Amino acid sequence: MIGRMQVIKGALILFLVTLVSSLILLIVIMQNSFRAMGEFSDLWNTSDTLVHYVSQ
């Protein structure tokens, strides 16, 4: 016989684990997207300078 407190405790632990893992996943995704945006802006700057040199 499993007590009600054990069930509640188990559900709480499961919920906390899910919350923590989803937060970590969100942080990783955001860091990756920021890094990708930085690379994209670098690319944009290089193409801008190329266009600048070509137009001269």
Short mmCIF file of N, CA and C in Angstrom, two decimals:
data_model
loop_
_atom_site.label_atom_id
_atom_site.label_comp_id
_atom_site.label_asym_id
_atom_site.label_seq_id
_atom_site.Cartn_x
_atom_site.Cartn_y
_atom_site.Cartn_z
N MET A 1 0.85 -1.20 0.00
CA MET A 1 0.00 0.00 0.00
C MET A 1 0.88 1.26 0.00
N ILE A 2 0.72 2.06 -1.02
CA ILE A 2 1.49 3.30 -1.10
C ILE A 2 0.69 4.42 -0.47
N GLY A 3 1.35 5.16 0.44
CA GLY A 3 0.66 6.26 1.10
C GLY A 3 0.47 7.44 0.19
N ARG A 4 -0.50 8.28 0.56
CA ARG A 4 -0.79 9.45 -0.26
C ARG A 4 0.39 10.42 -0.28
N MET A 5 1.10 10.54 0.86
CA MET A 5 2.24 11.46 0.91
C MET A 5 3.34 11.02 -0.05
N GLN A 6 3.56 9.70 -0.16
CA GLN A 6 4.58 9.20 -1.09
C GLN A 6 4.22 9.55 -2.53
N VAL A 7 2.94 9.43 -2.87
CA VAL A 7 2.48 9.75 -4.22
C VAL A 7 2.68 11.24 -4.49
N ILE A 8 2.29 12.08 -3.52
CA ILE A 8 2.43 13.53 -3.69
C ILE A 8 3.90 13.90 -3.81
N LYS A 9 4.74 13.28 -2.96
CA LYS A 9 6.18 13.56 -2.99
C LYS A 9 6.78 13.14 -4.33
N GLY A 10 6.37 11.98 -4.82
CA GLY A 10 6.86 11.50 -6.11
C GLY A 10 6.46 12.43 -7.25
N ALA A 11 5.20 12.88 -7.22
CA ALA A 11 4.71 13.78 -8.26
C ALA A 11 5.45 15.10 -8.20
N LEU A 12 5.72 15.58 -6.99
CA LEU A 12 6.43 16.85 -6.81
C LEU A 12 7.85 16.75 -7.35
N ILE A 13 8.52 15.65 -7.02
CA ILE A 13 9.90 15.44 -7.51
C ILE A 13 9.91 15.38 -9.03
N LEU A 14 8.94 14.64 -9.60
CA LEU A 14 8.83 14.52 -11.06
C LEU A 14 8.62 15.89 -11.68
N PHE A 15 7.74 16.69 -11.07
CA PHE A 15 7.45 18.03 -11.57
C PHE A 15 8.69 18.92 -11.52
N LEU A 16 9.41 18.86 -10.40
CA LEU A 16 10.62 19.67 -10.25
C LEU A 16 11.68 19.27 -11.27
N VAL A 17 11.86 17.97 -11.47
CA VAL A 17 12.84 17.49 -12.45
C VAL A 17 12.47 17.99 -13.85
N THR A 18 11.18 17.90 -14.19
CA THR A 18 10.71 18.36 -15.50
C THR A 18 10.95 19.86 -15.65
N LEU A 19 10.65 20.62 -14.59
CA LEU A 19 10.82 22.07 -14.62
C LEU A 19 12.28 22.44 -14.84
N VAL A 20 13.18 21.81 -14.07
CA VAL A 20 14.60 22.11 -14.16
C VAL A 20 15.15 21.76 -15.55
N SER A 21 14.77 20.58 -16.06
CA SER A 21 15.29 20.16 -17.36
C SER A 21 14.77 21.05 -18.48
N SER A 22 13.51 21.49 -18.38
CA SER A 22 12.96 22.38 -19.42
C SER A 22 13.63 23.75 -19.34
N LEU A 23 13.94 24.21 -18.14
CA LEU A 23 14.65 25.49 -17.99
C LEU A 23 16.04 25.40 -18.60
N ILE A 24 16.74 24.31 -18.33
CA ILE A 24 18.09 24.12 -18.89
C ILE A 24 18.02 24.09 -20.41
N LEU A 25 17.03 23.37 -20.94
CA LEU A 25 16.85 23.27 -22.39
C LEU A 25 16.59 24.65 -22.98
N LEU A 26 15.74 25.43 -22.32
CA LEU A 26 15.41 26.78 -22.79
C LEU A 26 16.65 27.67 -22.82
N ILE A 27 17.46 27.59 -21.76
CA ILE A 27 18.68 28.40 -21.68
C ILE A 27 19.64 28.02 -22.80
N VAL A 28 19.81 26.71 -23.03
CA VAL A 28 20.71 26.25 -24.09
C VAL A 28 20.23 26.73 -25.45
N ILE A 29 18.92 26.61 -25.70
CA ILE A 29 18.36 27.05 -26.99
C ILE A 29 18.57 28.55 -27.17
N MET A 30 18.36 29.33 -26.11
CA MET A 30 18.53 30.78 -26.21
C MET A 30 19.99 31.14 -26.48
N GLN A 31 20.91 30.47 -25.79
CA GLN A 31 22.33 30.73 -26.02
C GLN A 31 22.71 30.41 -27.46
N ASN A 32 22.21 29.28 -27.98
CA ASN A 32 22.51 28.90 -29.36
C ASN A 32 21.95 29.91 -30.35
N SER A 33 20.72 30.40 -30.09
CA SER A 33 20.12 31.35 -31.02
C SER A 33 20.87 32.68 -30.97
N PHE A 34 21.32 33.09 -29.77
CA PHE A 34 22.09 34.33 -29.67
C PHE A 34 23.41 34.20 -30.43
N ARG A 35 24.05 33.03 -30.30
CA ARG A 35 25.30 32.79 -31.00
C ARG A 35 25.07 32.83 -32.51
N ALA A 36 23.97 32.21 -32.96
CA ALA A 36 23.64 32.20 -34.39
C ALA A 36 23.37 33.62 -34.87
N MET A 37 22.69 34.43 -34.06
CA MET A 37 22.42 35.81 -34.44
C MET A 37 23.72 36.59 -34.55
N GLY A 38 24.66 36.34 -33.65
CA GLY A 38 25.96 37.01 -33.71
C GLY A 38 26.71 36.65 -34.98
N GLU A 39 26.70 35.36 -35.32
CA GLU A 39 27.36 34.92 -36.55
C GLU A 39 26.69 35.55 -37.76
N PHE A 40 25.37 35.65 -37.73
CA PHE A 40 24.64 36.23 -38.86
C PHE A 40 24.98 37.70 -39.02
N SER A 41 25.07 38.42 -37.90
CA SER A 41 25.40 39.85 -37.99
C SER A 41 26.84 40.03 -38.49
N ASP A 42 27.73 39.12 -38.10
CA ASP A 42 29.11 39.16 -38.63
C ASP A 42 29.10 38.96 -40.14
N LEU A 43 28.32 37.98 -40.59
CA LEU A 43 28.18 37.73 -42.02
C LEU A 43 27.66 38.98 -42.73
N TRP A 44 26.62 39.58 -42.11
CA TRP A 44 25.99 40.78 -42.67
C TRP A 44 27.02 41.90 -42.80
N ASN A 45 27.85 42.08 -41.77
CA ASN A 45 28.88 43.12 -41.80
C ASN A 45 29.89 42.85 -42.90
N THR A 46 30.30 41.60 -43.08
CA THR A 46 31.27 41.29 -44.13
C THR A 46 30.69 41.57 -45.50
N SER A 47 29.41 41.18 -45.70
CA SER A 47 28.79 41.43 -47.01
C SER A 47 28.64 42.93 -47.23
N ASP A 48 28.34 43.69 -46.17
CA ASP A 48 28.24 45.15 -46.28
C ASP A 48 29.58 45.75 -46.71
N THR A 49 30.67 45.31 -46.09
CA THR A 49 31.99 45.86 -46.44
C THR A 49 32.36 45.46 -47.87
N LEU A 50 31.99 44.23 -48.27
CA LEU A 50 32.25 43.80 -49.65
C LEU A 50 31.52 44.70 -50.64
N VAL A 51 30.23 44.94 -50.36
CA VAL A 51 29.44 45.81 -51.23
C VAL A 51 30.04 47.21 -51.25
N HIS A 52 30.50 47.67 -50.12
CA HIS A 52 31.12 49.00 -50.02
C HIS A 52 32.37 49.08 -50.90
N TYR A 53 33.21 48.03 -50.82
CA TYR A 53 34.44 48.02 -51.62
C TYR A 53 34.13 47.92 -53.12
N VAL A 54 33.13 47.11 -53.45
CA VAL A 54 32.78 46.92 -54.86
C VAL A 54 32.20 48.21 -55.44
N SER A 55 31.40 48.91 -54.66
CA SER A 55 30.73 50.12 -55.18
C SER A 55 31.70 51.28 -55.37
N GLN A 56 32.87 51.21 -54.72
CA GLN A 56 33.81 52.33 -54.83
C GLN A 56 34.49 52.41 -56.19
#
